[in-house]
Short mmCIF file of C-alpha atoms in Angstrom, two decimals:
data_model
loop_
_atom_site.label_atom_id
_atom_site.label_comp_id
_atom_site.label_asym_id
_atom_site.label_seq_id
_atom_site.Cartn_x
_atom_site.Cartn_y
_atom_site.Cartn_z
CA MET A 1 0.00 0.00 0.00
CA ASN A 2 1.50 3.34 -0.94
CA ARG A 3 1.18 6.63 0.93
CA ARG A 4 -1.44 7.94 -1.51
CA HIS A 5 -3.75 5.06 -0.71
CA LEU A 6 -3.14 5.31 3.01
CA LEU A 7 -4.04 8.98 3.04
CA ALA A 8 -7.04 8.40 0.82
CA ALA A 9 -8.12 5.80 3.35
CA ALA A 10 -7.79 8.37 6.10
CA LEU A 11 -10.59 10.33 4.48
CA PRO A 12 -13.25 7.60 4.36
CA LEU A 13 -11.35 5.46 6.88
CA SER A 14 -12.04 2.27 5.00
CA LEU A 15 -8.65 0.69 4.47
CA SER A 16 -7.08 1.25 7.84
CA VAL A 17 -7.09 -2.28 9.18
CA ARG A 18 -5.32 -3.52 6.04
CA ALA A 19 -2.74 -0.71 6.33
CA ALA A 20 -2.07 -1.37 10.00
CA ALA A 21 -1.67 -5.10 9.35
CA GLY A 22 0.69 -4.54 6.42
CA GLU A 23 3.76 -4.14 8.59
CA VAL A 24 3.05 -7.36 10.49
CA LEU A 25 2.54 -9.33 7.28
CA SER A 26 5.68 -7.96 5.66
CA GLY A 27 7.96 -8.82 8.60
CA GLU A 28 8.35 -11.98 10.61
CA ARG A 29 5.58 -14.45 9.98
CA PRO A 30 2.97 -14.22 12.72
CA ARG A 31 2.54 -17.28 14.85
CA LEU A 32 -0.94 -18.56 15.41
CA PRO A 33 -1.33 -17.98 19.17
CA THR A 34 -4.29 -20.29 19.60
CA PRO A 35 -5.13 -23.51 17.77
CA PRO A 36 -8.20 -23.27 15.48
CA ARG A 37 -10.32 -25.55 17.73
CA ALA A 38 -9.67 -23.20 20.64
CA LEU A 39 -10.68 -20.20 18.49
CA ASP A 40 -13.95 -21.97 17.76
CA GLY A 41 -14.57 -22.51 21.47
CA ILE A 42 -13.71 -18.90 22.36
CA ALA A 43 -16.04 -17.52 19.67
CA LYS A 44 -18.91 -19.83 20.66
CA SER A 45 -18.45 -18.91 24.31
CA PHE A 46 -18.46 -15.19 23.48
CA ILE A 47 -21.68 -15.38 21.45
CA GLY A 48 -23.26 -17.76 23.97
CA SER A 49 -22.55 -15.32 26.81
CA GLY A 50 -24.76 -12.69 25.20
CA ARG A 51 -21.92 -10.14 25.05
CA GLY A 52 -22.02 -10.01 21.26
CA MET A 53 -24.47 -10.51 18.41
CA GLY A 54 -22.20 -11.95 15.76
CA LEU A 55 -18.62 -12.29 14.66
CA SER A 56 -16.48 -13.86 12.00
CA VAL A 57 -13.12 -15.42 12.82
CA ALA A 58 -10.27 -16.33 10.50
CA ALA A 59 -6.74 -17.52 11.12
CA ALA A 60 -3.90 -17.93 8.64
CA ARG A 61 -0.48 -19.52 8.81
CA ASP A 62 2.16 -18.95 6.13
CA GLU A 63 -0.39 -16.98 4.10
CA ARG A 64 -2.70 -20.00 4.05
CA LEU A 65 -6.14 -19.95 5.64
CA VAL A 66 -6.23 -22.59 8.36
CA PHE A 67 -9.53 -21.72 10.01
CA SER A 68 -12.59 -19.58 9.33
CA ALA A 69 -16.10 -19.56 10.73
CA GLY A 70 -19.06 -17.29 11.38
CA TYR A 71 -20.98 -17.12 14.66
CA GLY A 72 -24.23 -15.53 15.73
CA ILE A 73 -26.49 -13.10 13.89
CA ALA A 74 -25.40 -10.56 11.26
CA ASN A 75 -28.79 -8.87 10.97
CA ILE A 76 -31.34 -9.04 13.79
CA GLU A 77 -34.24 -7.83 11.63
CA THR A 78 -33.82 -10.62 9.07
CA SER A 79 -32.24 -13.23 11.40
CA THR A 80 -29.39 -13.53 8.91
CA PRO A 81 -26.57 -15.63 10.37
CA VAL A 82 -22.94 -14.55 10.23
CA THR A 83 -20.92 -16.51 7.67
CA THR A 84 -17.30 -16.35 6.60
CA ASP A 85 -18.46 -14.07 3.76
CA THR A 86 -20.32 -11.58 5.98
CA VAL A 87 -19.17 -8.00 5.45
CA PHE A 88 -19.26 -5.94 8.63
CA ARG A 89 -19.48 -2.15 8.53
CA ALA A 90 -16.48 -1.08 10.58
CA GLY A 91 -17.51 2.57 11.00
CA SER A 92 -15.61 4.91 13.27
CA ILE A 93 -13.48 2.25 14.93
CA THR A 94 -11.18 2.38 11.90
CA LYS A 95 -10.01 5.89 12.81
CA GLN A 96 -7.63 4.56 15.45
CA PHE A 97 -6.13 2.00 13.08
CA THR A 98 -5.67 4.63 10.37
CA ALA A 99 -3.99 6.99 12.82
CA VAL A 100 -1.60 4.27 14.00
CA ALA A 101 -0.72 3.26 10.43
CA ILE A 102 -0.05 6.90 9.51
CA MET A 103 2.03 7.48 12.65
CA LYS A 104 4.12 4.39 11.80
CA LEU A 105 4.90 6.01 8.44
CA VAL A 106 5.71 9.30 10.19
CA GLU A 107 7.97 7.44 12.63
CA LYS A 108 9.87 5.88 9.71
CA GLY A 109 10.22 9.25 7.97
CA HIS A 110 7.94 8.35 5.04
CA LEU A 111 5.36 11.05 5.88
CA GLY A 112 5.38 14.36 7.67
CA LEU A 113 2.35 15.38 9.70
CA ASP A 114 2.49 18.93 8.40
CA GLU A 115 2.88 17.96 4.76
CA PRO A 116 -0.08 18.81 2.54
CA ALA A 117 -2.35 15.84 1.83
CA SER A 118 -2.24 16.93 -1.82
CA LYS A 119 1.41 15.80 -1.96
CA TYR A 120 0.09 12.22 -1.95
CA ILE A 121 -3.42 12.79 -3.29
CA PRO A 122 -3.16 15.47 -6.00
CA GLU A 123 -6.95 15.76 -6.22
CA MET A 124 -6.88 17.24 -2.70
CA VAL A 125 -5.49 20.50 -4.11
CA ALA A 126 -9.11 21.52 -4.67
CA ALA A 127 -9.72 21.34 -0.91
CA GLY A 128 -7.00 23.85 -0.08
CA PRO A 129 -4.08 23.65 2.35
CA ILE A 130 -5.09 20.54 4.29
CA SER A 131 -2.28 18.76 6.11
CA ILE A 132 -2.08 15.16 7.21
CA ARG A 133 -2.23 16.40 10.82
CA MET A 134 -5.52 18.19 10.08
CA LEU A 135 -6.99 14.99 8.65
CA LEU A 136 -5.96 13.09 11.78
CA HIS A 137 -7.25 15.81 14.12
CA GLN A 138 -10.48 16.16 12.12
CA THR A 139 -9.78 19.86 11.63
CA SER A 140 -9.47 19.73 7.83
CA GLY A 141 -12.82 21.44 7.28
CA LEU A 142 -13.87 18.76 4.79
CA ARG A 143 -17.63 18.53 4.64
CA ASN A 144 -19.17 16.26 7.20
CA TYR A 145 -21.53 13.96 5.35
CA SER A 146 -23.22 12.33 8.32
CA GLY A 147 -26.93 12.21 9.07
CA SER A 148 -29.47 10.80 6.63
CA GLU A 149 -27.06 11.20 3.69
CA PHE A 150 -24.47 9.12 5.52
CA ALA A 151 -26.99 6.34 6.16
CA GLN A 152 -27.57 6.06 2.41
CA GLN A 153 -23.90 6.45 1.45
CA GLN A 154 -22.61 3.73 3.77
CA LYS A 155 -24.64 1.15 1.85
CA ILE A 156 -22.67 1.80 -1.35
CA ASP A 157 -19.53 -0.25 -1.94
CA ARG A 158 -16.82 1.93 -3.48
CA THR A 159 -13.18 1.63 -4.36
CA THR A 160 -10.77 4.03 -2.66
CA GLN A 161 -10.75 6.21 -5.78
CA GLN A 162 -14.54 6.24 -5.99
CA MET A 163 -14.81 7.26 -2.33
CA LEU A 164 -12.21 9.99 -2.81
CA ASP A 165 -14.09 11.26 -5.86
CA HIS A 166 -17.34 11.26 -3.88
CA ILE A 167 -15.81 13.22 -1.00
CA LEU A 168 -14.20 15.78 -3.29
CA ALA A 169 -17.44 16.25 -5.27
CA GLN A 170 -19.32 17.49 -2.20
CA LYS A 171 -20.78 21.00 -2.41
CA PRO A 172 -19.64 22.83 -0.49
CA LEU A 173 -16.40 20.89 -0.19
CA LEU A 174 -15.48 22.56 3.09
CA ASN A 175 -17.66 23.33 6.09
CA PHE A 176 -15.02 25.73 7.43
CA LYS A 177 -11.48 26.86 6.66
CA PRO A 178 -8.85 24.17 7.36
CA ASN A 179 -7.51 24.18 10.92
CA GLU A 180 -10.11 26.73 12.10
CA ARG A 181 -12.13 24.35 14.24
CA PHE A 182 -12.97 20.70 14.90
#
């Protein structure tokens, strides 16, 4: 994953888990801490305890899937069970993973927090002088598209480029001048 994609992911926050995991997968091979049968027991116990509605578990060794299963309910209204193909909407939890992935790049000298986002995403020039720090601090001024519009938009699967295009097509693009407020 290159810096352009990582920063584009910081906008919609959709690729952060993959970015954060990239360093682990590129280094020493992770060891499976728990045998697959134990993972099955842990997941069943968690769902059976009533602390969660549904989850999907997968484990890989040497880039080979060794275990995958779905547990519980994916959709209460339709009683749809979780399967290994269930797609979960990650939502705001991805912000932390994106921030960590970006800070790892900053730590290694690959990014500077005060560099303009447009250095890596040229289309961002249209948004004005927005830095990586402003994106992380949510002070970029980029239009907040939450509310009823967000409910409709989150149902649409998009590539990173399509999401970036959607964000940059918003009118007005900015709710306030970059770094003026939160």
